[in-house]
mmCIF file of C-alpha atoms in Angstrom:
data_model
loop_
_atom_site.group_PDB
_atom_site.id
_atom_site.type_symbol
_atom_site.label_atom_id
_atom_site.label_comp_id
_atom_site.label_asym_id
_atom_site.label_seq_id
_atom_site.Cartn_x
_atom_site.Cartn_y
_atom_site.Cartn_z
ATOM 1 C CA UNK A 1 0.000 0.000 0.000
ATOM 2 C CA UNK A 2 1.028 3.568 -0.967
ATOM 3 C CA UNK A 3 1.265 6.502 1.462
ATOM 4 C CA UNK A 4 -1.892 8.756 0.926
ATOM 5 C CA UNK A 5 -0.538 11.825 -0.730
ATOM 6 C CA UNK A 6 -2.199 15.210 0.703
ATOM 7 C CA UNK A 7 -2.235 17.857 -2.179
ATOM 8 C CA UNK A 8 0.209 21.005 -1.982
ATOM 9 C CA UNK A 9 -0.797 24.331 -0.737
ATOM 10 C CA UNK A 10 -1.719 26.774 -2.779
ATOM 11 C CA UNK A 11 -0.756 30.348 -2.725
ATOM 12 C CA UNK A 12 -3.935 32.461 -1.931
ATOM 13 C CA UNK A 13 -4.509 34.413 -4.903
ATOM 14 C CA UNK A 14 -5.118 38.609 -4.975
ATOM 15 C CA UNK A 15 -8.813 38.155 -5.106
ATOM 16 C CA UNK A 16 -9.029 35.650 -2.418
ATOM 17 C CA UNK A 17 -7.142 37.742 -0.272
ATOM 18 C CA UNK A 18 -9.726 40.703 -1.176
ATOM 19 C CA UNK A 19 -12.565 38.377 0.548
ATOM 20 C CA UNK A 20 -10.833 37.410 3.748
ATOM 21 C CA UNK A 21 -10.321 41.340 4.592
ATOM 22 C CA UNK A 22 -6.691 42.587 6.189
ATOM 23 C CA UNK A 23 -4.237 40.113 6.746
ATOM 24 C CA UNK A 24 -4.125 39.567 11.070
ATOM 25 C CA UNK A 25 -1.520 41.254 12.272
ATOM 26 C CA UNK A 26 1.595 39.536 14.390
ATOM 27 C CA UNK A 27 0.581 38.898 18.213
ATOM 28 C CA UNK A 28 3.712 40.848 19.128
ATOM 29 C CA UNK A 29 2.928 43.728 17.745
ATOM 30 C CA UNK A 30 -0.862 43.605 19.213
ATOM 31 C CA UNK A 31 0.769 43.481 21.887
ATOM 32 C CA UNK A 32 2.761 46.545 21.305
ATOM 33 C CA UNK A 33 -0.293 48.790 20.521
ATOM 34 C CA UNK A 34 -2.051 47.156 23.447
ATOM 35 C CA UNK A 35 -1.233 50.024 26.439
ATOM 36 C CA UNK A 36 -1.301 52.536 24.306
ATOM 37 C CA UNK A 37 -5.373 52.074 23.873
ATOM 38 C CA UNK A 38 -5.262 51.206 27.519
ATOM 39 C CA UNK A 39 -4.047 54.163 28.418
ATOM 40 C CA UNK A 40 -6.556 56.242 25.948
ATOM 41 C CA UNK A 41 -9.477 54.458 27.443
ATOM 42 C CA UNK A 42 -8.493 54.330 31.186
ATOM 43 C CA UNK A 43 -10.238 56.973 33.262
ATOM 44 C CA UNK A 44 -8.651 60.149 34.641
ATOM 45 C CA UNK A 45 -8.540 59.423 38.391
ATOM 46 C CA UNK A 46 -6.180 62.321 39.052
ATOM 47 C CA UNK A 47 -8.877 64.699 37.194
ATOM 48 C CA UNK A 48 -11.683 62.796 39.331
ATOM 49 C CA UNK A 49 -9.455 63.368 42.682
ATOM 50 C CA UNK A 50 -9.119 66.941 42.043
ATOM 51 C CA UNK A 51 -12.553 67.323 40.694
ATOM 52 C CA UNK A 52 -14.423 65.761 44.054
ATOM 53 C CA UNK A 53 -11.664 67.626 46.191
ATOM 54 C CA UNK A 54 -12.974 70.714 44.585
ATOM 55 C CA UNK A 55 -16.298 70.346 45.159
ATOM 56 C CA UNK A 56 -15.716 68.981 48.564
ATOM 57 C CA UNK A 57 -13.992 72.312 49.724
ATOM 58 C CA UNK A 58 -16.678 74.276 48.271
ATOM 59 C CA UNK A 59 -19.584 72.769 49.214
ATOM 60 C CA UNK A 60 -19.128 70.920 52.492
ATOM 61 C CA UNK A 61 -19.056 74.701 54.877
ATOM 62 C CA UNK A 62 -22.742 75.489 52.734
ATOM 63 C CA UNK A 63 -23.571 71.724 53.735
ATOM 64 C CA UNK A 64 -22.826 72.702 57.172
ATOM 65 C CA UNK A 65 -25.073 75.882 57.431
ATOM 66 C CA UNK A 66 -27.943 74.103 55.853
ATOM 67 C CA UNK A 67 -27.390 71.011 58.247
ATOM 68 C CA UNK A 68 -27.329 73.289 61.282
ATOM 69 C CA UNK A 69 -30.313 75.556 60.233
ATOM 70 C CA UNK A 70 -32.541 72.703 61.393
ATOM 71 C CA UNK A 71 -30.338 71.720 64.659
ATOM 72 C CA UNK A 72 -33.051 72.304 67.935
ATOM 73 C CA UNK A 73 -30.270 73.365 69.941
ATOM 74 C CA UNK A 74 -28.082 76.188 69.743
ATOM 75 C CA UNK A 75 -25.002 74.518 69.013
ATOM 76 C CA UNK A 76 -22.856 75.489 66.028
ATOM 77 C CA UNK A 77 -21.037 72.477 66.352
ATOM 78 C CA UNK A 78 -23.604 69.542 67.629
ATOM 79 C CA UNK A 79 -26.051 68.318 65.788
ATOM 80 C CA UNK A 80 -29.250 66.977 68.200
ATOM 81 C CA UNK A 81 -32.694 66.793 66.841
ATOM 82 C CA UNK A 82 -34.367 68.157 63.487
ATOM 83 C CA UNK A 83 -36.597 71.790 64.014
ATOM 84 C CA UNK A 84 -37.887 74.684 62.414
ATOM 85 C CA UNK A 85 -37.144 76.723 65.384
ATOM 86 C CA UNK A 86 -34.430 79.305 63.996
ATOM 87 C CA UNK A 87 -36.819 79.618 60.632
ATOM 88 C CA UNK A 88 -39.548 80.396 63.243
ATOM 89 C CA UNK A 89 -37.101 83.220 65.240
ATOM 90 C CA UNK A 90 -36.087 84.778 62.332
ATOM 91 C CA UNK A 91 -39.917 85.159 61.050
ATOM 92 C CA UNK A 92 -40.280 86.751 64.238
ATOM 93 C CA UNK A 93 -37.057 89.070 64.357
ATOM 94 C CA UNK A 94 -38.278 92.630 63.006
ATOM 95 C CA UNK A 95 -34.827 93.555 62.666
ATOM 96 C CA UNK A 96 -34.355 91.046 60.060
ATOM 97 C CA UNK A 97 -37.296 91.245 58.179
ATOM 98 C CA UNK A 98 -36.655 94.837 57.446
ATOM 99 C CA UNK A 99 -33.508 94.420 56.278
ATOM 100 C CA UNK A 100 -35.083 91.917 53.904
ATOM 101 C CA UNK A 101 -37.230 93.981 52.800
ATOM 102 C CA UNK A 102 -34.416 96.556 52.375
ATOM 103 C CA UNK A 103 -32.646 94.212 49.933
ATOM 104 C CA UNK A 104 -35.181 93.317 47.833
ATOM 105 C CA UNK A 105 -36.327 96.542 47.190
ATOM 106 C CA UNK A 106 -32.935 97.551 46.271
ATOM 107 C CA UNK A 107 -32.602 94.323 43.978
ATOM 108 C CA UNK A 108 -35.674 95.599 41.947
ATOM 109 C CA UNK A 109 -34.734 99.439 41.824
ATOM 110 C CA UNK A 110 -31.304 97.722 40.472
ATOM 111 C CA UNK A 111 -33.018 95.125 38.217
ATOM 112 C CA UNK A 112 -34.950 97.659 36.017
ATOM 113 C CA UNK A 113 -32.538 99.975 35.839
ATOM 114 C CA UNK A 114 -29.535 98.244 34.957
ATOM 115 C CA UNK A 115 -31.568 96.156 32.152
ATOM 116 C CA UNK A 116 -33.463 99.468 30.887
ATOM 117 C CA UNK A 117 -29.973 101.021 30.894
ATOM 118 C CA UNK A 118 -28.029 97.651 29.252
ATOM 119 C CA UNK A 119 -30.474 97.284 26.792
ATOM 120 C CA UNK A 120 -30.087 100.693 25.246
ATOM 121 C CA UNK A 121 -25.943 100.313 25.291
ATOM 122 C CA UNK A 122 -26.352 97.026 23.472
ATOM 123 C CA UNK A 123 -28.157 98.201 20.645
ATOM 124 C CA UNK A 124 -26.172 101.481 20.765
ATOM 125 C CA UNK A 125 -22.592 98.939 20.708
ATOM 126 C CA UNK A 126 -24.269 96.688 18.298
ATOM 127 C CA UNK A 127 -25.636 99.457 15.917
ATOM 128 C CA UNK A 128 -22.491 102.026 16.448
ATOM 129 C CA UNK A 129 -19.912 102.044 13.718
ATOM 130 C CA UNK A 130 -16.181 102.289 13.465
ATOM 131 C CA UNK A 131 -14.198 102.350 16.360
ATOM 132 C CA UNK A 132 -15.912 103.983 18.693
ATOM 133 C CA UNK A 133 -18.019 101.291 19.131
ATOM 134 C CA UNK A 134 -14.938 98.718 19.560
ATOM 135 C CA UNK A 135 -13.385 101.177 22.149
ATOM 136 C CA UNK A 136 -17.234 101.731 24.354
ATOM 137 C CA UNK A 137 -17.418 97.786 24.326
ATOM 138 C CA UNK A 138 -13.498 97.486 25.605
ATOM 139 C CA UNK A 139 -14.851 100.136 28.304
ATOM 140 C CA UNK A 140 -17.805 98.492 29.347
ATOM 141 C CA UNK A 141 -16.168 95.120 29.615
ATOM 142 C CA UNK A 142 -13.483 96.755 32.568
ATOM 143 C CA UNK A 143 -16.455 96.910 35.760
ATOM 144 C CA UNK A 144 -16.174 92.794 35.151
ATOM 145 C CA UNK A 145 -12.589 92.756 35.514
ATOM 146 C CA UNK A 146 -12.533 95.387 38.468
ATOM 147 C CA UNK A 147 -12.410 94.053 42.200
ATOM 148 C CA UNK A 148 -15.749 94.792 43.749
ATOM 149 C CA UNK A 149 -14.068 96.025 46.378
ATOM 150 C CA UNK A 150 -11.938 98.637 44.333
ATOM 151 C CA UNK A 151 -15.852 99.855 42.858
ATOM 152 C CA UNK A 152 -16.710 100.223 46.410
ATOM 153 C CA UNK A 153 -14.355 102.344 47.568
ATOM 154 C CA UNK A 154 -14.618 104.396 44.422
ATOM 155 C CA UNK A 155 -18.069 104.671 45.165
ATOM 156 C CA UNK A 156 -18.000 105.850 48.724
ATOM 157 C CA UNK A 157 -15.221 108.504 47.579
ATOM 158 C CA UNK A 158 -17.000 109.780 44.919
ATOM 159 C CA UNK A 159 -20.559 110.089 47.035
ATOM 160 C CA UNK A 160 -18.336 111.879 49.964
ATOM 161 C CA UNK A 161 -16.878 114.124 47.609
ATOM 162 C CA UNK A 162 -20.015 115.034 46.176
ATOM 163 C CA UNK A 163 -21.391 115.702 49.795
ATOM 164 C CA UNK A 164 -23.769 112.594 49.351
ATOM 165 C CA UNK A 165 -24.967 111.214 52.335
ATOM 166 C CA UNK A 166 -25.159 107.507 51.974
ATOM 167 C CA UNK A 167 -28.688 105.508 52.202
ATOM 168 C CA UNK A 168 -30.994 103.215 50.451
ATOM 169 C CA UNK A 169 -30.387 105.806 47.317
ATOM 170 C CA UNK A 170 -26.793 105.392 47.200
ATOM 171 C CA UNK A 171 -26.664 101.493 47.194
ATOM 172 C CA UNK A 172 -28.981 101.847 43.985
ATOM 173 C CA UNK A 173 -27.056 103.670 42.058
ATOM 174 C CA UNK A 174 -24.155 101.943 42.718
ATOM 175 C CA UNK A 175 -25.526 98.493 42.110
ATOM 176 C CA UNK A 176 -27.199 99.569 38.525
ATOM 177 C CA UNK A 177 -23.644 100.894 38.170
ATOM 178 C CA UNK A 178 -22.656 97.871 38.811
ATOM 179 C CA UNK A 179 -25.044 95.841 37.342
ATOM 180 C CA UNK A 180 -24.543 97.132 33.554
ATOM 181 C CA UNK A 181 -22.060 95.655 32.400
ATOM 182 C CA UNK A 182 -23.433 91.966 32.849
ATOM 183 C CA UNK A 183 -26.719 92.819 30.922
ATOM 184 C CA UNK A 184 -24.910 94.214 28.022
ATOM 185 C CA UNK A 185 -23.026 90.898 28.121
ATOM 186 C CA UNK A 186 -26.009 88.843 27.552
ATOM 187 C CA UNK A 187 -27.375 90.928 25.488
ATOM 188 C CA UNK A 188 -24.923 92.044 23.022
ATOM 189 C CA UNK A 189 -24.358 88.839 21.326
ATOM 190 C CA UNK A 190 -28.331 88.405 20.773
ATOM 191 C CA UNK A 191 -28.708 92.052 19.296
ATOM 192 C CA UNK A 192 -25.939 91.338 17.039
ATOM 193 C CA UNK A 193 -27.287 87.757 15.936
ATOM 194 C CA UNK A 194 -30.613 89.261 14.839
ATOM 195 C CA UNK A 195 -31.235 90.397 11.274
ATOM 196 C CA UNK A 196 -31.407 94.351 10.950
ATOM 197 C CA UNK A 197 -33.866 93.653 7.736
ATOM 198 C CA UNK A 198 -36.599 92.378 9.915
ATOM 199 C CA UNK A 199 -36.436 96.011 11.498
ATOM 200 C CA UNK A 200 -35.867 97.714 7.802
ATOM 201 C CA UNK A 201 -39.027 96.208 6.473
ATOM 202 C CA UNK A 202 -40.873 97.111 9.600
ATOM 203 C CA UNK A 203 -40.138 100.638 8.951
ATOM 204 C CA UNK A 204 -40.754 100.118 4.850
ATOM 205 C CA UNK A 205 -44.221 99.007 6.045
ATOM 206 C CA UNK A 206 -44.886 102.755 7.333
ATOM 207 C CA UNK A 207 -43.503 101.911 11.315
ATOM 208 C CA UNK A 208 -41.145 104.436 13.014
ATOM 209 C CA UNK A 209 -38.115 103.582 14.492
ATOM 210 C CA UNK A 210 -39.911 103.447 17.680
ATOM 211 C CA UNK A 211 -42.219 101.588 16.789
ATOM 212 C CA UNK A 212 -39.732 99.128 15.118
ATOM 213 C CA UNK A 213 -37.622 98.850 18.357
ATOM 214 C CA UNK A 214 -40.895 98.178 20.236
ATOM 215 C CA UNK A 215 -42.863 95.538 18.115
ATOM 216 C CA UNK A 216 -40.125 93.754 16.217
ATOM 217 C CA UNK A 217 -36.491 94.308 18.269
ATOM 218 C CA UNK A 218 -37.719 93.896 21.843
ATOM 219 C CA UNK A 219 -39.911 91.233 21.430
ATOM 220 C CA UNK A 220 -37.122 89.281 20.152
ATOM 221 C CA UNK A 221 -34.795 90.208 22.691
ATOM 222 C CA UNK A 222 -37.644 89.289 25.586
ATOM 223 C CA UNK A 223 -36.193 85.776 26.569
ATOM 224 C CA UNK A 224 -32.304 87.461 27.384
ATOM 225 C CA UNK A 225 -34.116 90.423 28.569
ATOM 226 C CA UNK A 226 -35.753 88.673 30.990
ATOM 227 C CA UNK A 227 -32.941 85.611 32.090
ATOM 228 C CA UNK A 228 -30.649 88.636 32.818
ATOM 229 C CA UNK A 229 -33.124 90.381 34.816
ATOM 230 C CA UNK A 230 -33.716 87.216 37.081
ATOM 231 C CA UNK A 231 -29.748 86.883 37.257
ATOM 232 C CA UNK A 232 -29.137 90.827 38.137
ATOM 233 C CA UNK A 233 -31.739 90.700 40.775
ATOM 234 C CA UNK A 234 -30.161 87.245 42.263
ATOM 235 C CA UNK A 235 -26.930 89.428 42.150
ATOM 236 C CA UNK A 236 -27.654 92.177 43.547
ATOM 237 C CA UNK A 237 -29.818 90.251 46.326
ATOM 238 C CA UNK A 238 -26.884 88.697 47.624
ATOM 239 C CA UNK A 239 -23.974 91.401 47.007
ATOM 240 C CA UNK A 240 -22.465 92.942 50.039
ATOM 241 C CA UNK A 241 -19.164 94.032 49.554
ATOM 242 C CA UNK A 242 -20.757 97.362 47.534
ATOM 243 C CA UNK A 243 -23.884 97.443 49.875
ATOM 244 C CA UNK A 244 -21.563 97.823 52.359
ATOM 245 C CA UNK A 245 -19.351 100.701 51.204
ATOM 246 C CA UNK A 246 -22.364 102.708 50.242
ATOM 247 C CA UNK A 247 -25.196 102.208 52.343
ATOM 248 C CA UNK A 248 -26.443 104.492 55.436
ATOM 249 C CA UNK A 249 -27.292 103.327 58.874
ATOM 250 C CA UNK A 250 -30.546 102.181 59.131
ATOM 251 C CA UNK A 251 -32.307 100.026 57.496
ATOM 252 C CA UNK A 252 -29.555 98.018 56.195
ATOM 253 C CA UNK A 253 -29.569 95.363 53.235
ATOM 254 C CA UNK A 254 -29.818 92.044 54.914
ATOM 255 C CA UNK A 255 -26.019 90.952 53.822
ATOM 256 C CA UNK A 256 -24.678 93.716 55.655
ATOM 257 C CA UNK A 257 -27.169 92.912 58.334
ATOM 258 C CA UNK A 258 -25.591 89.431 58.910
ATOM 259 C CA UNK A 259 -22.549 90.702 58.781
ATOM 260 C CA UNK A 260 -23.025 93.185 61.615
ATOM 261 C CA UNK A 261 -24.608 90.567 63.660
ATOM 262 C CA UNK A 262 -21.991 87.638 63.225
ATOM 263 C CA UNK A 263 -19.159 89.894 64.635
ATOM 264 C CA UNK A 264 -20.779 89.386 68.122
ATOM 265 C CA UNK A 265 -20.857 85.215 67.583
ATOM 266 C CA UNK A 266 -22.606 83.201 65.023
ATOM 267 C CA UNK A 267 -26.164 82.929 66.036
ATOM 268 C CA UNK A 268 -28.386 79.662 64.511
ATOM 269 C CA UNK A 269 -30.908 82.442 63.105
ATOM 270 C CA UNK A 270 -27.897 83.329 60.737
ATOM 271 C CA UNK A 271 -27.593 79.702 59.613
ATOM 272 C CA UNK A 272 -31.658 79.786 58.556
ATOM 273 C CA UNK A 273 -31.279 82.881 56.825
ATOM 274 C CA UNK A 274 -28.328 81.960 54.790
ATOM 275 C CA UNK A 275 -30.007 79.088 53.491
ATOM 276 C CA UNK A 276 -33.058 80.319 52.654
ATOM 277 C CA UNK A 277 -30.552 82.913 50.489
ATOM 278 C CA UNK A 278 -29.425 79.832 49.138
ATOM 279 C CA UNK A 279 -32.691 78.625 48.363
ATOM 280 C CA UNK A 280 -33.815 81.900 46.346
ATOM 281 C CA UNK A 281 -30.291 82.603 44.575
ATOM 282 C CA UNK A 282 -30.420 79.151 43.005
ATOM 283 C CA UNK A 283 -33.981 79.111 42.556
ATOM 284 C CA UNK A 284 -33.474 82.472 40.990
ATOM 285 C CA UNK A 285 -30.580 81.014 38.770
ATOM 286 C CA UNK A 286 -32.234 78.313 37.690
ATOM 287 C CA UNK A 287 -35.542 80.390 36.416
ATOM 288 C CA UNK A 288 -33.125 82.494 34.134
ATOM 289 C CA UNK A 289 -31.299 79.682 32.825
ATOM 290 C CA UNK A 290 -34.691 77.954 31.530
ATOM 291 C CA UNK A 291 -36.801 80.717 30.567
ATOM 292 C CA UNK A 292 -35.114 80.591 27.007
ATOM 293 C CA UNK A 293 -36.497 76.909 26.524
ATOM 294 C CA UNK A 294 -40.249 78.416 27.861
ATOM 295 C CA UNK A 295 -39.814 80.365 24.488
ATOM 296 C CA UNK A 296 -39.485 77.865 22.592
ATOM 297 C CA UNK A 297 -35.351 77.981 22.002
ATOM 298 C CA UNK A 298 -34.053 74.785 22.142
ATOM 299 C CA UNK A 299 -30.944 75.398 23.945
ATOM 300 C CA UNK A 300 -30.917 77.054 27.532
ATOM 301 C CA UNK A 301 -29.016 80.454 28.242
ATOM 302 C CA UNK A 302 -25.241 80.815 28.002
ATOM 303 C CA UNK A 303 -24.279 83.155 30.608
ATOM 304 C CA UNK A 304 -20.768 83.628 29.310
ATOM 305 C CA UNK A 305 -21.731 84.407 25.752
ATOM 306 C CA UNK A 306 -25.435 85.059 26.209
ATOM 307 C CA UNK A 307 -26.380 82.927 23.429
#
């Protein structure tokens, strides 16, 4: 009997080759590409570390307050039994309630005015020509850059020089002051994204200019108009290092109120109040970042760009 005889290999031909897709490549140099995906892939613990750190640091002492709002004793430092009893005292302290009603009444003085007051020097930065409307918007960008506490000292020179005595007035003017620059911020970039033919045709049609700013511009403008309002008034609300440089004796915006009080020990009626300031500023936040989607704009508002 013969050997069975197994037939030669072929060599694969082009086409063949075509079918079967790449060629596998060598284990060792899978291998060598191998960390190199691991190491794209792999998460950034560092980044994470830092990240939770971060927040950690800033949020843990605002943990605290909240925690110890509802403490029934008046420890700082011992938590005993959940209570109301601080929200209750400072619903009953008249001092405090004044001085809330101090500061919002100066957050809606500052509100309208600062977006009546934006709103015109966007469309005037948007609409001016050449340079001078470059240089304004350089100009108008510095009160961002500026310490607050630099504007409040410039303030309180300014009002003593001018033989101003401070009060409820002063604070006012110094938070629309203040308060400018950040509406012409949002606002700008939405003046400048809307078509000045819309307004042409309006006044083609037989409109004034007035009449064009009032039924075609503003209308289109109401969603920014209105998130920046909500943001200057949650602002303004809590802002004390200018409320404190130009305000008079009595009443006194709540911040500074707080302020005054803690220097004679930390009270839990403080702890209450600051968190229901909490409460309101991020409510308050929160309402002007989703009023652009109750318009109908798909995305929400963009407080760095105002888009």
């Amino acid at each position: 009997m013969t050997a069975a005889t197994h037939p030669s290999p072929q060599p694969a031909s082009p086409q063949s080759s075509a079918h079967q897709g790449p060629a596998p490549q060598p284990a060792s140099r899978r291998r060598r590409f191998r960390p190199r995906r691991r190491g794209v892939e792999a998460k950034p613990r560092f980044a994470i570390v830092v990240t939770a750190l971060f927040f950690v640091l800033l949020y843990l002492p605002i943990a605290m307050v909240v925690l110890f709002s509802f403490n029934s004793q008046k420890s700082l430092t011992v938590f005993k039994h959940f209570s109301t009893r601080w929200y209750s005292a400072f619903f009953h302290d008249h001092v405090l309630l004044s001085s809330l009603g101090m500061s919002l009444k100066i957050s809606l003085v500052a509100m309208i005015g600062s977006v009546v007051l934006g709103v015109a020097l966007a469309l005037g930065l948007v609409r001016a020509r050449g340079r001078l409307g470059t240089y304004s918007g350089l100009i108008m960008l510095v009160p961002l850059i500026t310490p607050e506490i630099v504007t409040g000292v410039a303030s309180l020179m300014l009002y003593k020089g001018l033989n101003i005595t401070l009060s409820t007035g002063t604070v006012m003017i110094s938070e629309i002051t203040f308060s400018i620059s950040y509406v012409t911020v949002i606002l700008r970039s939405r003046v400048a994204a809307l078509n000045p033919e819309v307004e042409e045709a309006a006044m083609d049609l037989g409109a004034t200019r007035w009449q064009a700013l009032r039924l075609v511009t503003l209308p289109a403008l109401l969603p920014a108009i209105l998130a920046s309002a909500v943001l200057i008034f949650a602002l303004v609300f809590d802002d004390f290092v200018l409320a404190y440089f130009t305000t008079g004796v009595d009443p006194q915006p709540l911040a500074v109120r707080i302020y005054s009080a803690i220097r004679f020990g930390v009270e839990p009626t403080i702890n209450a109040v600051g968190t229901l300031m909490l409460a309101g500023s991020i409510t308050l936040i929160a309402v002007a970042l989703s009023i652009p989607r109750l318009f109908g704009r798909s995305g929400g508002l963009d407080l760095l760009s105002g888009d």
